[in-house]
Amino acid sequence: MTELSFILNGGEVKISVDDNELLCDVIRDKFNLKALNVGCDTSSCGACTVLLNGVGVKSCTVLAQQVESQEVETLEGLSKDGELHPVQKAFKEKHGLQCGFCTPGMIMQGVSLLNGSNELSESEIRIGIEGNICRCTGYQTIVDALLLAQCEINK
Amino acid sequence: MLIAPITMNAESYIGKRIERIEDNKFITTGATYVADVKGGSELFVEFLRSPIAHGRIMSLNVDKAKASPGVEAIYCSEDITLVDINPPIPLLNAKMVRPYLARDRVRFVGEPIVLVVANSARNALKAIEEIEIEFEDLEAVVSLDDSFKGEVLLFDESESNVMFRSDFTSEDGDRFFDGCDVFAAETIVNSRVAPCPLEGRSAMASFDGEKLTVHLSTQAPHSAKSTLLKVLGLESENVHVIAPDVGGGFGAKIGTYPEEILVAYVAIALVESDGESPNTPKGLKSVRWSESRNESMISLGHGRGQRQRIEIGGTKEGRITHYRLSVMQDGGAYPMMGAFLPFFTRRMVKGCYDIQKVDFMAVSVATNTTPVVAYRGAGRPEATYAIERAVELFARKAGLDPADVRRKNFISEFPYDTGFGSVYDSGAYLTALEKVLDYVDYKSLRAEQRKMRNMKDSNKSLGIGISSYVEVTHGFPASEFGSVKLNSDGTIFATSGTFPHGQGHGTTFAQIIADELGLSLEKIEVFFGDTDIIPRGVGTFGSRSVQSGGVALSRASKGLIDKTLDLMKSEFLDSSVFFESGWFFVDDRKFSWEDIARLAGSSNLECQVDYAADSPTFPFGAHVCIVEVDVETGVVVIKRVVALDDAGRIINRLLADGQVFGGLAQGISQALYEEVIYDENGNPLTSTFADYGIPSATEFTKFERLEMETLTTVNELGAKGIGESGTIGITPCVVNAVCDALSHLGIDHIDMPLTPFKVYSAIRERSS
Ligand code: FES
Ligand code: FES
């Protein structure tokens, strides 16, 4: 067991974790934040993506202890004061989700991608979400949503 | 009951692009899947699964595992008191019976043998490592031919490995094609694929001594309830199935799997044996199981898996007069829906073409592989693939343009009885094809192709693929339930027996109700997936939901208006009472739904409808795909995908786009990337997302969608289904495109998936 403290969705949290416990399990089971999903066992699907210090990571590949003193953000922490993030809004507007299983990871990866980057082209966006699998949408509406969000952010 | 077609105006919600009502939760806190539902005191189920494809269990010892930390109970086949599973359809081989847990014999890698219940999934998995088991290997039957030969039988009780058959009707044999100027034939494989819903199967069950509650990731909660009632021998009021949000199904979650039933069984058994349990306190326990991706890849049903012999003949002018399709279907180790897929293939055997002489035969066989089930399209994509490849080969043999051949052979009068169990309701196949061809400027494309071929040093070859398709939706019209109820604040609560798992019926159906009642969309809530709240239902599959559940709700809305009018008439005797655009008019006064709710007080204003369509509907369309093939590396790059899918009246254009795009992606993916592979011993080589060719965003290009709406008269909405059409049309279209790109090299056909290696090998073989 390791005593761990980190910033989760803007607030400091403390918890003790097993040495081999994964970040995805800790977030889901110990903090009861169920947005992120576990969709595979080979780090292939990206449904578990969260932001670690603002950058998208697959939380199934991160040991919980690795986030000591770091900042972790999940989908639940994305909208501020009830105001949706442009990526969230765009997913709704462009129908960027169907069953929703990939969505929490996809949105976080999208946020990471658009964070401080220059204007991304459609194919750069496709490459940027390459690690996130969606079985429902054929990706088109997700790409459209991220292009739209990019416009909003850069406005 | 004959009901006039709906009328629409500029204000109508039907036909618009409307954002999903249900999205707010999904984009802020995420959906609630079974794994997210809180249980009581929780127990976890894991399975020891067969590591070999075919063998006898020689010894099995779970004593050590029982003593493993946190273990609550362990079940082997003999501990399960349920009657073995019979094939789901009477036409399938009844001797192929499946025990819930393998008994004596294992028949595919992944087949569950032992069920372990522990206080955590981790402890359950640890205990599984302590199980001692020995097998005697039996020869694995993997190829269809070996299975058909029957030298090794999967079931001792059955004298052959045949699960299902449908024989040729004509006796002509070799002479079937007599008199044809042009004849083409090929043996093609419609590869086995894995449905891969991103959420795997997941179940949570609890039993309070009387009532069983099961949370299930399913496409059909009410069917799951019927299955549970039947196999567990419970009364209807004692089984409650709840399907929370479901992370995709694609056909693979229509039926209820042995593992899911076992979770419910264990929940009951543990309560009934209470007192002996060492690790958990007495009382309500929830037992849950969520499969891992690896489990899902090898034990959630697979899709497709047909080998087809296509033979086609006709005149040199391009009139197709003869077509014969022989199918061998891989059913996998136990007969499930997959063994029955040829039945659906048969129904759509003719495609869009008016062919005089058609024949069909099929045989489904058992192999030591994961059972095959329905996968997006289920039997219809296979029919379309066969006929669209055949037409292409015919055109090539006749030296004609494939578009021209299609033009010459389309069915143009409706209704059209195919003679194979389908009566096409409405269609405009030629118009659909001309529209896509105009849109891509087909003539110029062909000119460009010729130009590229004449460029000596280019290693890129342009391919143009076409497909025209017709498919059947709501294939077996079953009665669907819908209810519409006025709440005390004037809002509406509706329920439906269909069950969306990504399709967005919550919005689509609200649009239908809102238009009928003259209310704004926010006032309407549509609820799904709880068998205690919704008395009956069928579920969502086969692109049936709008044309069954949607129509039921449209009628229930009308019924609610009628009921209200009756109430008003009895309130206001001798007054003229009528309803228009959301208002009830009584002489010179008018009442809103809110007023009605107040007036009605406690009188129950609800209308329930069970609606059964008279017949299925037949959506159709035309797709064009343009590819560039690198003849030196075999790499295929998709340049354009243009899809026209006509499913009659579209309720929500935004969501229809989504269905088509998602379908296109899955269809393209089968053509180019995905395939479930077994080695000769029946070991799965594609059992994780790292091995299986599941595509990411970079594998696709932007899809272009053209719209057309040819209404059906089967229902008053004029709607057919659009959930599977994208998948059905595009697969042959892509393969046609690649084969078109290679036609000048003398390559007629390459089997899917058209990986660089396969394409390259085909080119090499030809040029050497
Ligand atoms: S769960 Fe699939 S990548 Fe993390
Ligand atoms: S919306 Fe279902 S997996 Fe992406």
PDB file of N, CA and C in Angstrom, chain B residues 229-266:
ATOM      1  N   LEU B 229     -37.052 -16.350 -17.577  1.00  0.00           N
ATOM      2  CA  LEU B 229     -38.254 -16.994 -17.027  1.00  0.00           C
ATOM      3  C   LEU B 229     -38.261 -18.464 -17.372  1.00  0.00           C
ATOM      4  N   LYS B 230     -38.001 -18.693 -18.637  1.00  0.00           N
ATOM      5  CA  LYS B 230     -38.099 -20.060 -19.141  1.00  0.00           C
ATOM      6  C   LYS B 230     -37.034 -20.957 -18.504  1.00  0.00           C
ATOM      7  N   VAL B 231     -35.789 -20.516 -18.553  1.00  0.00           N
ATOM      8  CA  VAL B 231     -34.746 -21.437 -18.093  1.00  0.00           C
ATOM      9  C   VAL B 231     -34.671 -21.535 -16.571  1.00  0.00           C
ATOM     10  N   LEU B 232     -35.034 -20.463 -15.875  1.00  0.00           N
ATOM     11  CA  LEU B 232     -34.932 -20.518 -14.418  1.00  0.00           C
ATOM     12  C   LEU B 232     -36.242 -20.953 -13.767  1.00  0.00           C
ATOM     13  N   GLY B 233     -37.292 -21.047 -14.583  1.00  0.00           N
ATOM     14  CA  GLY B 233     -38.577 -21.501 -14.059  1.00  0.00           C
ATOM     15  C   GLY B 233     -39.187 -20.536 -13.060  1.00  0.00           C
ATOM     16  N   LEU B 234     -39.080 -19.241 -13.349  1.00  0.00           N
ATOM     17  CA  LEU B 234     -39.648 -18.243 -12.432  1.00  0.00           C
ATOM     18  C   LEU B 234     -40.938 -17.662 -13.009  1.00  0.00           C
ATOM     19  N   GLU B 235     -41.697 -17.025 -12.152  1.00  0.00           N
ATOM     20  CA  GLU B 235     -42.919 -16.357 -12.591  1.00  0.00           C
ATOM     21  C   GLU B 235     -42.555 -14.974 -13.127  1.00  0.00           C
ATOM     22  N   SER B 236     -43.366 -14.511 -14.058  1.00  0.00           N
ATOM     23  CA  SER B 236     -43.073 -13.236 -14.717  1.00  0.00           C
ATOM     24  C   SER B 236     -42.876 -12.092 -13.718  1.00  0.00           C
ATOM     25  N   GLU B 237     -43.730 -12.042 -12.692  1.00  0.00           N
ATOM     26  CA  GLU B 237     -43.611 -10.899 -11.757  1.00  0.00           C
ATOM     27  C   GLU B 237     -42.352 -10.998 -10.896  1.00  0.00           C
ATOM     28  N   ASN B 238     -41.683 -12.135 -10.964  1.00  0.00           N
ATOM     29  CA  ASN B 238     -40.486 -12.298 -10.147  1.00  0.00           C
ATOM     30  C   ASN B 238     -39.180 -12.102 -10.907  1.00  0.00           C
ATOM     31  N   VAL B 239     -39.289 -11.639 -12.128  1.00  0.00           N
ATOM     32  CA  VAL B 239     -38.059 -11.346 -12.867  1.00  0.00           C
ATOM     33  C   VAL B 239     -38.105  -9.912 -13.376  1.00  0.00           C
ATOM     34  N   HIS B 240     -37.084  -9.186 -13.056  1.00  0.00           N
ATOM     35  CA  HIS B 240     -37.001  -7.780 -13.448  1.00  0.00           C
ATOM     36  C   HIS B 240     -35.686  -7.584 -14.201  1.00  0.00           C
ATOM     37  N   VAL B 241     -35.798  -7.275 -15.484  1.00  0.00           N
ATOM     38  CA  VAL B 241     -34.589  -7.024 -16.258  1.00  0.00           C
ATOM     39  C   VAL B 241     -34.467  -5.527 -16.519  1.00  0.00           C
ATOM     40  N   ILE B 242     -33.298  -5.015 -16.233  1.00  0.00           N
ATOM     41  CA  ILE B 242     -33.040  -3.601 -16.498  1.00  0.00           C
ATOM     42  C   ILE B 242     -31.846  -3.511 -17.430  1.00  0.00           C
ATOM     43  N   ALA B 243     -32.049  -2.873 -18.549  1.00  0.00           N
ATOM     44  CA  ALA B 243     -30.912  -2.585 -19.409  1.00  0.00           C
ATOM     45  C   ALA B 243     -30.606  -1.113 -19.218  1.00  0.00           C
ATOM     46  N   PRO B 244     -29.487  -0.804 -18.585  1.00  0.00           N
ATOM     47  CA  PRO B 244     -29.140   0.618 -18.456  1.00  0.00           C
ATOM     48  C   PRO B 244     -28.568   1.083 -19.796  1.00  0.00           C
ATOM     49  N   ASP B 245     -27.667   2.024 -19.815  1.00  0.00           N
ATOM     50  CA  ASP B 245     -27.063   2.385 -21.100  1.00  0.00           C
ATOM     51  C   ASP B 245     -26.249   1.184 -21.578  1.00  0.00           C
ATOM     52  N   VAL B 246     -26.250   0.995 -22.871  1.00  0.00           N
ATOM     53  CA  VAL B 246     -25.540  -0.157 -23.440  1.00  0.00           C
ATOM     54  C   VAL B 246     -24.558   0.340 -24.492  1.00  0.00           C
ATOM     55  N   GLY B 247     -23.330  -0.108 -24.340  1.00  0.00           N
ATOM     56  CA  GLY B 247     -22.249   0.392 -25.196  1.00  0.00           C
ATOM     57  C   GLY B 247     -22.097  -0.337 -26.509  1.00  0.00           C
ATOM     58  N   GLY B 248     -23.172  -0.392 -27.259  1.00  0.00           N
ATOM     59  CA  GLY B 248     -23.121  -1.009 -28.585  1.00  0.00           C
ATOM     60  C   GLY B 248     -23.471  -2.480 -28.538  1.00  0.00           C
ATOM     61  N   GLY B 249     -23.990  -2.975 -29.649  1.00  0.00           N
ATOM     62  CA  GLY B 249     -24.379  -4.380 -29.716  1.00  0.00           C
ATOM     63  C   GLY B 249     -24.096  -4.965 -31.090  1.00  0.00           C
ATOM     64  N   PHE B 250     -24.578  -4.288 -32.119  1.00  0.00           N
ATOM     65  CA  PHE B 250     -24.348  -4.677 -33.515  1.00  0.00           C
ATOM     66  C   PHE B 250     -24.854  -6.084 -33.810  1.00  0.00           C
ATOM     67  N   GLY B 251     -25.867  -6.509 -33.094  1.00  0.00           N
ATOM     68  CA  GLY B 251     -26.452  -7.826 -33.339  1.00  0.00           C
ATOM     69  C   GLY B 251     -25.974  -8.874 -32.366  1.00  0.00           C
ATOM     70  N   ALA B 252     -24.767  -8.679 -31.837  1.00  0.00           N
ATOM     71  CA  ALA B 252     -24.195  -9.714 -30.976  1.00  0.00           C
ATOM     72  C   ALA B 252     -24.848  -9.760 -29.600  1.00  0.00           C
ATOM     73  N   LYS B 253     -25.609  -8.738 -29.250  1.00  0.00           N
ATOM     74  CA  LYS B 253     -26.259  -8.737 -27.933  1.00  0.00           C
ATOM     75  C   LYS B 253     -27.776  -8.900 -28.051  1.00  0.00           C
ATOM     76  N   ILE B 254     -28.237  -9.563 -29.109  1.00  0.00           N
ATOM     77  CA  ILE B 254     -29.680  -9.813 -29.229  1.00  0.00           C
ATOM     78  C   ILE B 254     -30.084 -10.944 -28.290  1.00  0.00           C
ATOM     79  N   GLY B 255     -29.345 -12.029 -28.379  1.00  0.00           N
ATOM     80  CA  GLY B 255     -29.683 -13.198 -27.568  1.00  0.00           C
ATOM     81  C   GLY B 255     -29.064 -13.098 -26.183  1.00  0.00           C
ATOM     82  N   THR B 256     -29.488 -13.990 -25.301  1.00  0.00           N
ATOM     83  CA  THR B 256     -28.914 -14.027 -23.956  1.00  0.00           C
ATOM     84  C   THR B 256     -27.920 -15.178 -23.915  1.00  0.00           C
ATOM     85  N   TYR B 257     -26.718 -14.904 -23.449  1.00  0.00           N
ATOM     86  CA  TYR B 257     -25.645 -15.897 -23.481  1.00  0.00           C
ATOM     87  C   TYR B 257     -25.643 -16.766 -22.219  1.00  0.00           C
ATOM     88  N   PRO B 258     -25.053 -17.966 -22.323  1.00  0.00           N
ATOM     89  CA  PRO B 258     -24.969 -18.848 -21.157  1.00  0.00           C
ATOM     90  C   PRO B 258     -24.345 -18.143 -19.947  1.00  0.00           C
ATOM     91  N   GLU B 259     -23.283 -17.371 -20.175  1.00  0.00           N
ATOM     92  CA  GLU B 259     -22.613 -16.710 -19.058  1.00  0.00           C
ATOM     93  C   GLU B 259     -23.581 -15.790 -18.309  1.00  0.00           C
ATOM     94  N   GLU B 260     -24.420 -15.089 -19.083  1.00  0.00           N
ATOM     95  CA  GLU B 260     -25.330 -14.123 -18.467  1.00  0.00           C
ATOM     96  C   GLU B 260     -26.409 -14.840 -17.656  1.00  0.00           C
ATOM     97  N   ILE B 261     -26.887 -15.931 -18.217  1.00  0.00           N
ATOM     98  CA  ILE B 261     -27.899 -16.705 -17.490  1.00  0.00           C
ATOM     99  C   ILE B 261     -27.280 -17.281 -16.216  1.00  0.00           C
ATOM    100  N   LEU B 262     -26.033 -17.705 -16.325  1.00  0.00           N
ATOM    101  CA  LEU B 262     -25.364 -18.266 -15.144  1.00  0.00           C
ATOM    102  C   LEU B 262     -25.201 -17.233 -14.029  1.00  0.00           C
ATOM    103  N   VAL B 263     -24.963 -15.989 -14.403  1.00  0.00           N
ATOM    104  CA  VAL B 263     -24.840 -14.947 -13.382  1.00  0.00           C
ATOM    105  C   VAL B 263     -26.152 -14.861 -12.590  1.00  0.00           C
ATOM    106  N   ALA B 264     -27.274 -14.912 -13.304  1.00  0.00           N
ATOM    107  CA  ALA B 264     -28.580 -14.877 -12.634  1.00  0.00           C
ATOM    108  C   ALA B 264     -28.784 -16.142 -11.795  1.00  0.00           C
ATOM    109  N   TYR B 265     -28.395 -17.252 -12.372  1.00  0.00           N
ATOM    110  CA  TYR B 265     -28.539 -18.536 -11.682  1.00  0.00           C
ATOM    111  C   TYR B 265     -27.765 -18.539 -10.367  1.00  0.00           C
ATOM    112  N   VAL B 266     -26.545 -18.030 -10.435  1.00  0.00           N
ATOM    113  CA  VAL B 266     -25.688 -18.004  -9.251  1.00  0.00           C
ATOM    114  C   VAL B 266     -26.262 -17.067  -8.186  1.00  0.00           C
TER     115      VAL B 266
END
